[in-house]
PDB file of C-alpha atoms and ligand atoms in Angstrom:
ATOM      1  CA  MET A   5      55.101  32.846 -23.326  1.00  0.00           C
ATOM      2  CA  ARG A   6      53.655  36.127 -24.653  1.00  0.00           C
ATOM      3  CA  CYS A   7      50.879  38.345 -23.299  1.00  0.00           C
ATOM      4  CA  ARG A   8      47.706  37.761 -25.274  1.00  0.00           C
ATOM      5  CA  LYS A   9      46.860  41.487 -25.212  1.00  0.00           C
ATOM      6  CA  CYS A  10      50.143  43.156 -26.189  1.00  0.00           C
ATOM      7  CA  GLY A  11      52.659  40.446 -27.143  1.00  0.00           C
ATOM      8  CA  GLN A  12      55.129  41.484 -24.404  1.00  0.00           C
ATOM      9  CA  LYS A  13      56.655  38.846 -22.144  1.00  0.00           C
ATOM     10  CA  ALA A  14      53.900  37.246 -20.033  1.00  0.00           C
ATOM     11  CA  VAL A  15      54.368  36.987 -16.260  1.00  0.00           C
ATOM     12  CA  VAL A  16      51.254  34.946 -15.480  1.00  0.00           C
ATOM     13  CA  ASN A  17      50.023  31.894 -17.367  1.00  0.00           C
ATOM     14  CA  MET A  18      46.525  30.707 -16.458  1.00  0.00           C
ATOM     15  CA  ARG A  19      45.999  27.250 -17.927  1.00  0.00           C
ATOM     16  CA  GLN A  20      42.438  27.233 -16.595  1.00  0.00           C
ATOM     17  CA  HIS A  21      41.605  30.207 -18.837  1.00  0.00           C
ATOM     18  CA  LYS A  22      44.130  29.425 -21.598  1.00  0.00           C
ATOM     19  CA  LEU A  23      45.378  32.951 -21.012  1.00  0.00           C
ATOM     20  CA  ALA A  24      48.843  34.454 -20.457  1.00  0.00           C
ATOM     21  CA  LEU A  25      49.287  38.124 -19.558  1.00  0.00           C
ATOM     22  CA  CYS A  26      52.046  40.650 -18.876  1.00  0.00           C
ATOM     23  CA  LYS A  27      52.126  42.525 -15.565  1.00  0.00           C
ATOM     24  CA  GLU A  28      50.266  45.583 -16.847  1.00  0.00           C
ATOM     25  CA  HIS A  29      47.453  43.603 -18.442  1.00  0.00           C
ATOM     26  CA  TYR A  30      47.202  41.175 -15.528  1.00  0.00           C
ATOM     27  CA  LEU A  31      46.708  44.082 -13.118  1.00  0.00           C
ATOM     28  CA  GLU A  32      43.878  45.287 -15.381  1.00  0.00           C
ATOM     29  CA  TRP A  33      42.395  41.825 -15.895  1.00  0.00           C
ATOM     30  CA  VAL A  34      41.907  40.926 -12.204  1.00  0.00           C
ATOM     31  CA  PRO A  35      39.770  43.969 -11.225  1.00  0.00           C
ATOM     32  CA  ALA A  36      37.779  43.524 -14.466  1.00  0.00           C
ATOM     33  CA  GLN A  37      37.035  39.898 -13.491  1.00  0.00           C
ATOM     34  CA  VAL A  38      35.969  40.969 -10.003  1.00  0.00           C
ATOM     35  CA  GLU A  39      33.709  43.662 -11.484  1.00  0.00           C
ATOM     36  CA  ARG A  40      32.132  40.979 -13.698  1.00  0.00           C
ATOM     37  CA  THR A  41      31.355  38.869 -10.620  1.00  0.00           C
ATOM     38  CA  ILE A  42      29.870  41.896  -8.812  1.00  0.00           C
ATOM     39  CA  LEU A  43      27.576  42.599 -11.777  1.00  0.00           C
ATOM     40  CA  ARG A  44      26.778  38.976 -12.642  1.00  0.00           C
ATOM     41  CA  TYR A  45      25.557  38.137  -9.135  1.00  0.00           C
ATOM     42  CA  ARG A  46      24.257  41.666  -8.388  1.00  0.00           C
ATOM     43  CA  LEU A  47      26.369  41.815  -5.246  1.00  0.00           C
ATOM     44  CA  PHE A  48      26.198  45.590  -4.692  1.00  0.00           C
ATOM     45  CA  THR A  49      26.257  48.946  -6.458  1.00  0.00           C
ATOM     46  CA  HIS A  50      28.240  52.157  -6.139  1.00  0.00           C
ATOM     47  CA  GLU A  51      25.491  53.479  -3.838  1.00  0.00           C
ATOM     48  CA  ASP A  52      26.223  50.789  -1.232  1.00  0.00           C
ATOM     49  CA  LYS A  53      28.368  51.424   1.822  1.00  0.00           C
ATOM     50  CA  LEU A  54      30.741  48.465   2.096  1.00  0.00           C
ATOM     51  CA  ILE A  55      32.792  47.129   4.959  1.00  0.00           C
ATOM     52  CA  VAL A  56      35.557  44.691   3.984  1.00  0.00           C
ATOM     53  CA  ALA A  57      36.713  42.150   6.560  1.00  0.00           C
ATOM     54  CA  VAL A  58      40.516  42.282   6.351  1.00  0.00           C
ATOM     55  CA  SER A  59      42.742  39.700   7.977  1.00  0.00           C
ATOM     56  CA  GLY A  60      46.040  41.090   6.664  1.00  0.00           C
ATOM     57  CA  GLY A  61      46.244  38.222   4.146  1.00  0.00           C
ATOM     58  CA  LYS A  62      46.559  38.468   0.365  1.00  0.00           C
ATOM     59  CA  ASP A  63      42.897  37.871  -0.460  1.00  0.00           C
ATOM     60  CA  SER A  64      41.238  40.388   1.819  1.00  0.00           C
ATOM     61  CA  LEU A  65      43.808  43.139   1.214  1.00  0.00           C
ATOM     62  CA  SER A  66      43.680  42.566  -2.555  1.00  0.00           C
ATOM     63  CA  LEU A  67      39.885  42.664  -2.421  1.00  0.00           C
ATOM     64  CA  TRP A  68      39.962  45.985  -0.598  1.00  0.00           C
ATOM     65  CA  ASP A  69      42.517  47.325  -3.097  1.00  0.00           C
ATOM     66  CA  ILE A  70      40.366  46.230  -6.057  1.00  0.00           C
ATOM     67  CA  LEU A  71      37.122  47.679  -4.642  1.00  0.00           C
ATOM     68  CA  TRP A  72      38.923  50.946  -3.975  1.00  0.00           C
ATOM     69  CA  ARG A  73      40.308  51.020  -7.552  1.00  0.00           C
ATOM     70  CA  LEU A  74      36.858  50.246  -8.959  1.00  0.00           C
ATOM     71  CA  GLY A  75      35.516  53.293  -7.112  1.00  0.00           C
ATOM     72  CA  TYR A  76      33.335  51.556  -4.491  1.00  0.00           C
ATOM     73  CA  GLN A  77      32.893  53.090  -1.030  1.00  0.00           C
ATOM     74  CA  ALA A  78      34.678  50.539   1.120  1.00  0.00           C
ATOM     75  CA  GLU A  79      36.040  50.742   4.646  1.00  0.00           C
ATOM     76  CA  GLY A  80      38.000  47.954   6.317  1.00  0.00           C
ATOM     77  CA  LEU A  81      37.366  45.964   9.467  1.00  0.00           C
ATOM     78  CA  TYR A  82      40.228  44.221  11.243  1.00  0.00           C
ATOM     79  CA  ILE A  83      39.463  41.854  14.115  1.00  0.00           C
ATOM     80  CA  GLY A  84      42.338  41.323  16.561  1.00  0.00           C
ATOM     81  CA  LEU A  85      42.031  37.668  17.601  1.00  0.00           C
ATOM     82  CA  GLY A  86      44.988  37.590  19.985  1.00  0.00           C
ATOM     83  CA  ILE A  87      46.642  34.659  18.203  1.00  0.00           C
ATOM     84  CA  HIS A  88      50.387  34.888  18.698  1.00  0.00           C
ATOM     85  CA  GLY A  89      51.930  31.671  17.413  1.00  0.00           C
ATOM     86  CA  GLU A  90      55.675  31.650  16.811  1.00  0.00           C
ATOM     87  CA  THR A  91      55.619  34.573  14.428  1.00  0.00           C
ATOM     88  CA  GLY A  92      53.216  36.928  16.207  1.00  0.00           C
ATOM     89  CA  TYR A  93      50.427  36.222  13.727  1.00  0.00           C
ATOM     90  CA  SER A  94      47.868  38.738  15.054  1.00  0.00           C
ATOM     91  CA  GLU A  95      50.439  41.497  15.625  1.00  0.00           C
ATOM     92  CA  THR A  96      51.912  41.175  12.126  1.00  0.00           C
ATOM     93  CA  SER A  97      48.573  40.974  10.381  1.00  0.00           C
ATOM     94  CA  ARG A  98      47.249  44.026  12.211  1.00  0.00           C
ATOM     95  CA  LYS A  99      50.365  46.026  11.352  1.00  0.00           C
ATOM     96  CA  LEU A 100      50.057  45.134   7.655  1.00  0.00           C
ATOM     97  CA  ALA A 101      46.336  45.947   7.548  1.00  0.00           C
ATOM     98  CA  GLU A 102      47.003  49.330   9.175  1.00  0.00           C
ATOM     99  CA  GLN A 103      49.880  50.055   6.826  1.00  0.00           C
ATOM    100  CA  PHE A 104      47.730  49.181   3.795  1.00  0.00           C
ATOM    101  CA  ALA A 105      44.968  51.564   4.925  1.00  0.00           C
ATOM    102  CA  ILE A 106      47.386  54.425   5.629  1.00  0.00           C
ATOM    103  CA  GLN A 107      49.055  54.060   2.209  1.00  0.00           C
ATOM    104  CA  ARG A 108      45.690  54.503   0.477  1.00  0.00           C
ATOM    105  CA  SER A 109      44.109  56.937   2.981  1.00  0.00           C
ATOM    106  CA  LEU A 110      41.344  54.417   3.674  1.00  0.00           C
ATOM    107  CA  ASN A 111      39.454  54.034   6.933  1.00  0.00           C
ATOM    108  CA  LEU A 112      40.182  50.874   8.949  1.00  0.00           C
ATOM    109  CA  ARG A 113      38.023  49.959  11.932  1.00  0.00           C
ATOM    110  CA  ILE A 114      39.630  47.729  14.535  1.00  0.00           C
ATOM    111  CA  VAL A 115      37.904  45.460  17.034  1.00  0.00           C
ATOM    112  CA  ASP A 116      40.387  43.881  19.422  1.00  0.00           C
ATOM    113  CA  VAL A 117      38.793  40.853  21.071  1.00  0.00           C
ATOM    114  CA  LEU A 118      41.020  41.022  24.173  1.00  0.00           C
ATOM    115  CA  GLU A 119      40.276  44.717  24.762  1.00  0.00           C
ATOM    116  CA  GLU A 120      36.596  44.347  24.003  1.00  0.00           C
ATOM    117  CA  TYR A 121      35.783  41.058  25.762  1.00  0.00           C
ATOM    118  CA  GLY A 122      38.655  40.571  28.207  1.00  0.00           C
ATOM    119  CA  SER A 123      40.074  37.371  26.642  1.00  0.00           C
ATOM    120  CA  THR A 124      41.804  36.320  23.430  1.00  0.00           C
ATOM    121  CA  ILE A 125      40.140  33.889  21.039  1.00  0.00           C
ATOM    122  CA  PRO A 126      42.240  30.889  22.176  1.00  0.00           C
ATOM    123  CA  ASP A 127      41.316  31.700  25.819  1.00  0.00           C
ATOM    124  CA  ILE A 128      37.632  32.131  25.024  1.00  0.00           C
ATOM    125  CA  ALA A 129      37.672  28.797  23.166  1.00  0.00           C
ATOM    126  CA  ALA A 130      39.379  26.989  26.055  1.00  0.00           C
ATOM    127  CA  LYS A 131      37.154  28.475  28.760  1.00  0.00           C
ATOM    128  CA  SER A 132      33.930  27.880  26.888  1.00  0.00           C
ATOM    129  CA  ASN A 133      34.901  24.305  25.943  1.00  0.00           C
ATOM    130  CA  ARG A 134      34.637  25.116  22.254  1.00  0.00           C
ATOM    131  CA  GLY A 135      37.984  23.593  21.365  1.00  0.00           C
ATOM    132  CA  ARG A 136      40.935  23.394  23.703  1.00  0.00           C
ATOM    133  CA  ASN A 137      43.451  22.613  20.971  1.00  0.00           C
ATOM    134  CA  LYS A 138      41.802  24.263  18.015  1.00  0.00           C
ATOM    135  CA  PRO A 139      39.858  27.444  18.643  1.00  0.00           C
ATOM    136  CA  CYS A 140      38.396  27.563  15.108  1.00  0.00           C
ATOM    137  CA  ALA A 141      34.752  26.977  16.048  1.00  0.00           C
ATOM    138  CA  ALA A 142      34.866  29.750  18.665  1.00  0.00           C
ATOM    139  CA  CYS A 143      36.864  31.953  16.319  1.00  0.00           C
ATOM    140  CA  GLY A 144      34.388  31.526  13.461  1.00  0.00           C
ATOM    141  CA  LEU A 145      31.461  32.273  15.750  1.00  0.00           C
ATOM    142  CA  ALA A 146      33.175  35.360  17.198  1.00  0.00           C
ATOM    143  CA  LYS A 147      34.186  36.683  13.773  1.00  0.00           C
ATOM    144  CA  ARG A 148      30.677  36.302  12.328  1.00  0.00           C
ATOM    145  CA  HIS A 149      29.222  38.033  15.370  1.00  0.00           C
ATOM    146  CA  ILE A 150      31.704  40.922  15.411  1.00  0.00           C
ATOM    147  CA  MET A 151      31.486  41.465  11.644  1.00  0.00           C
ATOM    148  CA  ASN A 152      27.703  41.677  11.650  1.00  0.00           C
ATOM    149  CA  GLN A 153      27.661  43.911  14.715  1.00  0.00           C
ATOM    150  CA  ALA A 154      30.339  46.285  13.372  1.00  0.00           C
ATOM    151  CA  ALA A 155      28.495  46.522  10.057  1.00  0.00           C
ATOM    152  CA  ARG A 156      25.145  47.167  11.732  1.00  0.00           C
ATOM    153  CA  ILE A 157      26.495  49.784  14.154  1.00  0.00           C
ATOM    154  CA  GLY A 158      28.430  51.532  11.376  1.00  0.00           C
ATOM    155  CA  ASN A 159      25.341  51.629   9.095  1.00  0.00           C
ATOM    156  CA  PHE A 160      27.043  49.657   6.356  1.00  0.00           C
ATOM    157  CA  THR A 161      24.829  47.997   3.771  1.00  0.00           C
ATOM    158  CA  VAL A 162      27.197  45.218   2.663  1.00  0.00           C
ATOM    159  CA  LEU A 163      29.879  43.101   4.314  1.00  0.00           C
ATOM    160  CA  ALA A 164      32.508  41.794   1.867  1.00  0.00           C
ATOM    161  CA  THR A 165      34.907  38.957   2.621  1.00  0.00           C
ATOM    162  CA  GLY A 166      37.931  37.758   0.667  1.00  0.00           C
ATOM    163  CA  HIS A 167      36.861  34.118   0.096  1.00  0.00           C
ATOM    164  CA  ASN A 168      38.422  32.991  -3.176  1.00  0.00           C
ATOM    165  CA  LEU A 169      37.503  30.141  -5.511  1.00  0.00           C
ATOM    166  CA  ASP A 170      39.766  27.663  -3.724  1.00  0.00           C
ATOM    167  CA  ASP A 171      38.007  28.449  -0.427  1.00  0.00           C
ATOM    168  CA  GLU A 172      34.560  28.151  -1.964  1.00  0.00           C
ATOM    169  CA  ALA A 173      35.352  24.958  -3.890  1.00  0.00           C
ATOM    170  CA  ALA A 174      36.795  23.346  -0.733  1.00  0.00           C
ATOM    171  CA  ILE A 175      33.722  24.329   1.311  1.00  0.00           C
ATOM    172  CA  LEU A 176      31.464  23.033  -1.458  1.00  0.00           C
ATOM    173  CA  PHE A 177      33.431  19.802  -1.618  1.00  0.00           C
ATOM    174  CA  GLY A 178      33.022  19.268   2.143  1.00  0.00           C
ATOM    175  CA  ASN A 179      29.339  20.154   2.086  1.00  0.00           C
ATOM    176  CA  THR A 180      28.760  17.791  -0.831  1.00  0.00           C
ATOM    177  CA  LEU A 181      30.662  14.931   0.800  1.00  0.00           C
ATOM    178  CA  HIS A 182      28.283  15.209   3.735  1.00  0.00           C
ATOM    179  CA  TRP A 183      25.258  16.292   1.665  1.00  0.00           C
ATOM    180  CA  ALA A 184      24.893  19.112   4.151  1.00  0.00           C
ATOM    181  CA  SER A 185      21.823  20.580   2.490  1.00  0.00           C
ATOM    182  CA  SER A 186      21.295  23.434   4.948  1.00  0.00           C
ATOM    183  CA  TYR A 187      24.831  24.655   4.177  1.00  0.00           C
ATOM    184  CA  LEU A 188      24.512  24.005   0.444  1.00  0.00           C
ATOM    185  CA  ILE A 189      21.366  26.165   0.355  1.00  0.00           C
ATOM    186  CA  ARG A 190      23.230  29.075   1.899  1.00  0.00           C
ATOM    187  CA  GLN A 191      26.495  28.761  -0.025  1.00  0.00           C
ATOM    188  CA  ALA A 192      26.483  31.557  -2.607  1.00  0.00           C
ATOM    189  CA  PRO A 193      28.390  34.684  -3.665  1.00  0.00           C
ATOM    190  CA  LEU A 194      25.570  36.705  -2.059  1.00  0.00           C
ATOM    191  CA  LEU A 195      23.739  36.054   1.177  1.00  0.00           C
ATOM    192  CA  GLU A 196      20.835  38.463   1.459  1.00  0.00           C
ATOM    193  CA  ALA A 197      20.076  40.218   4.730  1.00  0.00           C
ATOM    194  CA  ASP A 198      16.844  38.271   5.079  1.00  0.00           C
ATOM    195  CA  ALA A 199      16.056  39.404   8.603  1.00  0.00           C
ATOM    196  CA  GLU A 200      16.100  42.689  10.496  1.00  0.00           C
ATOM    197  CA  GLY A 201      19.581  43.367  11.908  1.00  0.00           C
ATOM    198  CA  LEU A 202      21.413  41.033   9.533  1.00  0.00           C
ATOM    199  CA  ILE A 203      23.709  42.473   6.893  1.00  0.00           C
ATOM    200  CA  ARG A 204      24.054  41.369   3.250  1.00  0.00           C
ATOM    201  CA  LYS A 205      27.235  39.306   2.856  1.00  0.00           C
ATOM    202  CA  VAL A 206      29.148  39.054  -0.396  1.00  0.00           C
ATOM    203  CA  LYS A 207      32.190  37.222  -1.761  1.00  0.00           C
ATOM    204  CA  PRO A 208      33.406  39.174  -4.811  1.00  0.00           C
ATOM    205  CA  LEU A 209      36.530  36.967  -5.228  1.00  0.00           C
ATOM    206  CA  CYS A 210      34.571  33.709  -5.430  1.00  0.00           C
ATOM    207  CA  ARG A 211      35.570  33.126  -9.065  1.00  0.00           C
ATOM    208  CA  MET A 212      39.255  33.985  -8.570  1.00  0.00           C
ATOM    209  CA  TYR A 213      41.782  31.203  -7.990  1.00  0.00           C
ATOM    210  CA  GLU A 214      43.954  31.520  -4.879  1.00  0.00           C
ATOM    211  CA  ARG A 215      46.988  31.500  -7.159  1.00  0.00           C
ATOM    212  CA  GLU A 216      45.553  34.393  -9.169  1.00  0.00           C
ATOM    213  CA  MET A 217      45.083  36.448  -6.003  1.00  0.00           C
ATOM    214  CA  ALA A 218      48.617  35.680  -4.805  1.00  0.00           C
ATOM    215  CA  ALA A 219      49.956  36.859  -8.169  1.00  0.00           C
ATOM    216  CA  TYR A 220      47.811  40.000  -7.967  1.00  0.00           C
ATOM    217  CA  ALA A 221      49.059  40.896  -4.471  1.00  0.00           C
ATOM    218  CA  LEU A 222      52.643  40.281  -5.510  1.00  0.00           C
ATOM    219  CA  LEU A 223      52.489  42.262  -8.759  1.00  0.00           C
ATOM    220  CA  ARG A 224      50.541  45.093  -7.121  1.00  0.00           C
ATOM    221  CA  GLY A 225      53.169  45.289  -4.365  1.00  0.00           C
ATOM    222  CA  ILE A 226      50.743  44.614  -1.523  1.00  0.00           C
ATOM    223  CA  ASP A 227      52.559  43.695   1.655  1.00  0.00           C
ATOM    224  CA  TYR A 228      50.564  40.895   3.272  1.00  0.00           C
ATOM    225  CA  VAL A 229      51.054  38.317   6.021  1.00  0.00           C
ATOM    226  CA  TYR A 230      52.503  35.188   4.386  1.00  0.00           C
ATOM    227  CA  GLU A 231      51.956  32.835   7.298  1.00  0.00           C
ATOM    228  CA  GLU A 232      48.588  31.221   7.763  1.00  0.00           C
ATOM    229  CA  CYS A 233      47.062  31.353  11.224  1.00  0.00           C
ATOM    230  CA  PRO A 234      48.970  28.680  13.240  1.00  0.00           C
ATOM    231  CA  PHE A 235      45.680  26.901  13.964  1.00  0.00           C
ATOM    232  CA  ALA A 236      44.952  26.411  10.250  1.00  0.00           C
ATOM    233  CA  THR A 237      47.557  23.623   9.990  1.00  0.00           C
ATOM    234  CA  GLY A 238      45.999  20.228   9.475  1.00  0.00           C
ATOM    235  CA  SER A 239      42.489  21.554   8.884  1.00  0.00           C
ATOM    236  CA  THR A 240      40.026  19.597   6.777  1.00  0.00           C
ATOM    237  CA  THR A 241      39.608  22.564   4.450  1.00  0.00           C
ATOM    238  CA  ILE A 242      43.325  22.526   3.668  1.00  0.00           C
ATOM    239  CA  TYR A 243      43.118  18.792   2.967  1.00  0.00           C
ATOM    240  CA  TYR A 244      40.188  19.336   0.574  1.00  0.00           C
ATOM    241  CA  LYS A 245      42.124  22.128  -1.127  1.00  0.00           C
ATOM    242  CA  GLU A 246      45.033  19.745  -1.711  1.00  0.00           C
ATOM    243  CA  LEU A 247      42.710  17.139  -3.198  1.00  0.00           C
ATOM    244  CA  LEU A 248      41.127  19.699  -5.490  1.00  0.00           C
ATOM    245  CA  ASN A 249      44.575  20.972  -6.510  1.00  0.00           C
ATOM    246  CA  LYS A 250      45.485  17.452  -7.638  1.00  0.00           C
ATOM    247  CA  LEU A 251      42.358  17.350  -9.733  1.00  0.00           C
ATOM    248  CA  GLU A 252      43.073  20.819 -11.114  1.00  0.00           C
ATOM    249  CA  ALA A 253      46.611  19.795 -12.122  1.00  0.00           C
ATOM    250  CA  GLU A 254      45.147  16.999 -14.273  1.00  0.00           C
ATOM    251  CA  GLN A 255      42.158  18.982 -15.478  1.00  0.00           C
ATOM    252  CA  PRO A 256      42.795  22.740 -15.595  1.00  0.00           C
ATOM    253  CA  GLY A 257      39.538  24.566 -14.856  1.00  0.00           C
ATOM    254  CA  ALA A 258      38.005  21.686 -12.846  1.00  0.00           C
ATOM    255  CA  LYS A 259      37.702  23.757  -9.661  1.00  0.00           C
ATOM    256  CA  LEU A 260      36.020  26.653 -11.407  1.00  0.00           C
ATOM    257  CA  ASN A 261      33.686  24.297 -13.237  1.00  0.00           C
ATOM    258  CA  PHE A 262      32.762  22.485 -10.010  1.00  0.00           C
ATOM    259  CA  TYR A 263      31.801  25.750  -8.311  1.00  0.00           C
ATOM    260  CA  LEU A 264      30.120  27.483 -11.239  1.00  0.00           C
ATOM    261  CA  THR A 265      27.977  24.505 -12.236  1.00  0.00           C
ATOM    262  CA  PHE A 266      26.815  24.295  -8.608  1.00  0.00           C
ATOM    263  CA  LEU A 267      25.756  27.961  -8.760  1.00  0.00           C
ATOM    264  CA  GLN A 268      24.021  27.343 -12.088  1.00  0.00           C
ATOM    265  CA  ALA A 269      22.157  24.349 -10.686  1.00  0.00           C
ATOM    266  CA  LYS A 270      20.968  26.507  -7.797  1.00  0.00           C
ATOM    267  CA  GLU A 271      19.853  29.243 -10.173  1.00  0.00           C
ATOM    268  CA  GLY A 272      18.044  26.523 -12.102  1.00  0.00           C
ATOM    269  CA  GLY A 273      15.962  25.679  -9.030  1.00  0.00           C
ATOM    270  CA  LEU A 274      17.976  23.076  -7.116  1.00  0.00           C
ATOM    271  CA  PHE A 275      16.993  23.423  -3.436  1.00  0.00           C
ATOM    272  CA  ASN A 276      14.173  25.878  -4.203  1.00  0.00           C
ATOM    273  CA  GLU A 277      11.476  24.216  -2.196  1.00  0.00           C
ATOM    274  CA  LYS A 278      13.791  23.857   0.767  1.00  0.00           C
ATOM    275  CA  VAL A 279      14.609  27.559   1.041  1.00  0.00           C
ATOM    276  CA  ASP A 280      11.489  28.635   2.936  1.00  0.00           C
ATOM    277  CA  SER A 281      11.730  25.880   5.505  1.00  0.00           C
ATOM    278  CA  ALA A 282      15.426  26.730   6.005  1.00  0.00           C
ATOM    279  CA  ARG A 283      14.599  30.258   7.153  1.00  0.00           C
ATOM    280  CA  GLU A 284      14.395  30.016  10.853  1.00  0.00           C
ATOM    281  CA  LEU A 285      12.713  32.454  13.172  1.00  0.00           C
ATOM    282  CA  LEU A 286      15.100  35.051  14.501  1.00  0.00           C
ATOM    283  CA  HIS A 287      14.789  37.271  17.521  1.00  0.00           C
ATOM    284  CA  ASN A 288      17.189  39.816  19.020  1.00  0.00           C
ATOM    285  CA  CYS A 289      19.608  38.655  21.702  1.00  0.00           C
ATOM    286  CA  PRO A 290      18.598  40.393  24.965  1.00  0.00           C
ATOM    287  CA  GLN A 291      22.248  41.132  25.760  1.00  0.00           C
ATOM    288  CA  CYS A 292      23.837  42.389  22.535  1.00  0.00           C
ATOM    289  CA  GLY A 293      20.863  42.975  20.236  1.00  0.00           C
ATOM    290  CA  GLU A 294      22.210  40.766  17.404  1.00  0.00           C
ATOM    291  CA  PRO A 295      19.689  38.552  15.586  1.00  0.00           C
ATOM    292  CA  THR A 296      19.797  34.933  16.720  1.00  0.00           C
ATOM    293  CA  THR A 297      17.871  31.672  16.532  1.00  0.00           C
ATOM    294  CA  ALA A 298      18.976  30.588  20.006  1.00  0.00           C
ATOM    295  CA  PRO A 299      16.105  30.572  22.538  1.00  0.00           C
ATOM    296  CA  THR A 300      17.566  33.294  24.795  1.00  0.00           C
ATOM    297  CA  LEU A 301      21.110  34.719  24.605  1.00  0.00           C
ATOM    298  CA  CYS A 302      22.859  34.398  21.222  1.00  0.00           C
ATOM    299  CA  ALA A 303      25.594  31.770  20.877  1.00  0.00           C
ATOM    300  CA  PHE A 304      28.307  34.427  21.124  1.00  0.00           C
ATOM    301  CA  CYS A 305      27.029  35.996  24.376  1.00  0.00           C
ATOM    302  CA  ASN A 306      26.586  32.507  25.736  1.00  0.00           C
ATOM    303  CA  MET A 307      30.206  31.657  24.912  1.00  0.00           C
ATOM    304  CA  ILE A 308      31.547  34.932  26.365  1.00  0.00           C
ATOM    305  CA  GLY A 309      29.434  34.410  29.506  1.00  0.00           C
ATOM    306  CA  LYS A 310      31.203  31.123  30.143  1.00  0.00           C
ATOM    307  CA  THR A 311      34.632  32.778  30.017  1.00  0.00           C
ATOM    308  CA  SER A 312      33.815  35.053  32.959  1.00  0.00           C
ATOM    309  CA  ALA A 313      32.220  32.279  35.016  1.00  0.00           C
TER     310      ALA A 313
HETATM  311 FE1  LIG B 411      40.438  31.498  13.521  1.00  0.00          FE
HETATM  312 FE2  LIG B 411      42.905  30.703  12.926  1.00  0.00          FE
HETATM  313 FE3  LIG B 411      40.971  28.886  13.107  1.00  0.00          FE
HETATM  314 FE4  LIG B 411      41.017  30.616  11.078  1.00  0.00          FE
HETATM  315  S1  LIG B 411      42.514  29.020  11.501  1.00  0.00           S
HETATM  316  S2  LIG B 411      39.223  30.065  12.285  1.00  0.00           S
HETATM  317  S3  LIG B 411      41.829  32.461  12.072  1.00  0.00           S
HETATM  318  S4  LIG B 411      41.736  30.180  14.755  1.00  0.00           S
HETATM  319 ZN1  LIG B 412      24.221  38.260  21.993  1.00  0.00          ZN
END
């Protein structure tokens, strides 16, 4: 297999794009694709101040690397969840995120949940009855809260996350199976800050296959945490990803087509009349100041409150 650009030996063959590339041209191609997504969906400009949520995994670190190479102003945010597992998941991922930032002289902000709130995520989940065996609901809530708060306090204009196409297609698949219209309305590469105190959220890797990002991290020499979070095992999202991978093996490009035609249908007006009614009234949480739809304290402060009870 030869590189389409230079005829040298190809190292990556993307059946979904009918494209094979050598290392040099692959490392050029990926940032160019990400730049296309940024422009196509008007995610942000060079004037924006970005904060990238980094978990220490291949997607978020590669995203930060790409934004840095493309000349965007991007700092990192690492959230220490206190998840140890057998391999010291949180410790390893923090170390790799810190190492990445030092190597590129980039600024990494760290919020350690245990230091900040007195309990780890698994403990918060258990004490607040939000999942004794699987702390994912509590974890997701805490991460969303901390990311928005860190971005707001740091005067960032955009929060970027490393969701790739496989993530987005799996979420879309789940939302479609349940016709979860309120989620389908909000699923997009860009979520505007449509209320005071909320930050614009973007997913610049939404058109990149997971496999493409793994190849990018590997060829770029990015040291990332290979293990998934121990609580990810057996999740529905992973099951949907496996189903979609079977489809993709039979029909290269099916995943991308599924996601992109959904975005096109939305641009064409699908869900339009539902958007206004989906915007709920927000007020600021009296304890932390974050915007919330809950009647009094926000869901996060409520959850944390239960852990100290
Ligand atoms: Fe949090 Fe791990 Fe669950 Fe992901 S899999 S939401 S990191 S607990
Ligand atoms: Zn609050």
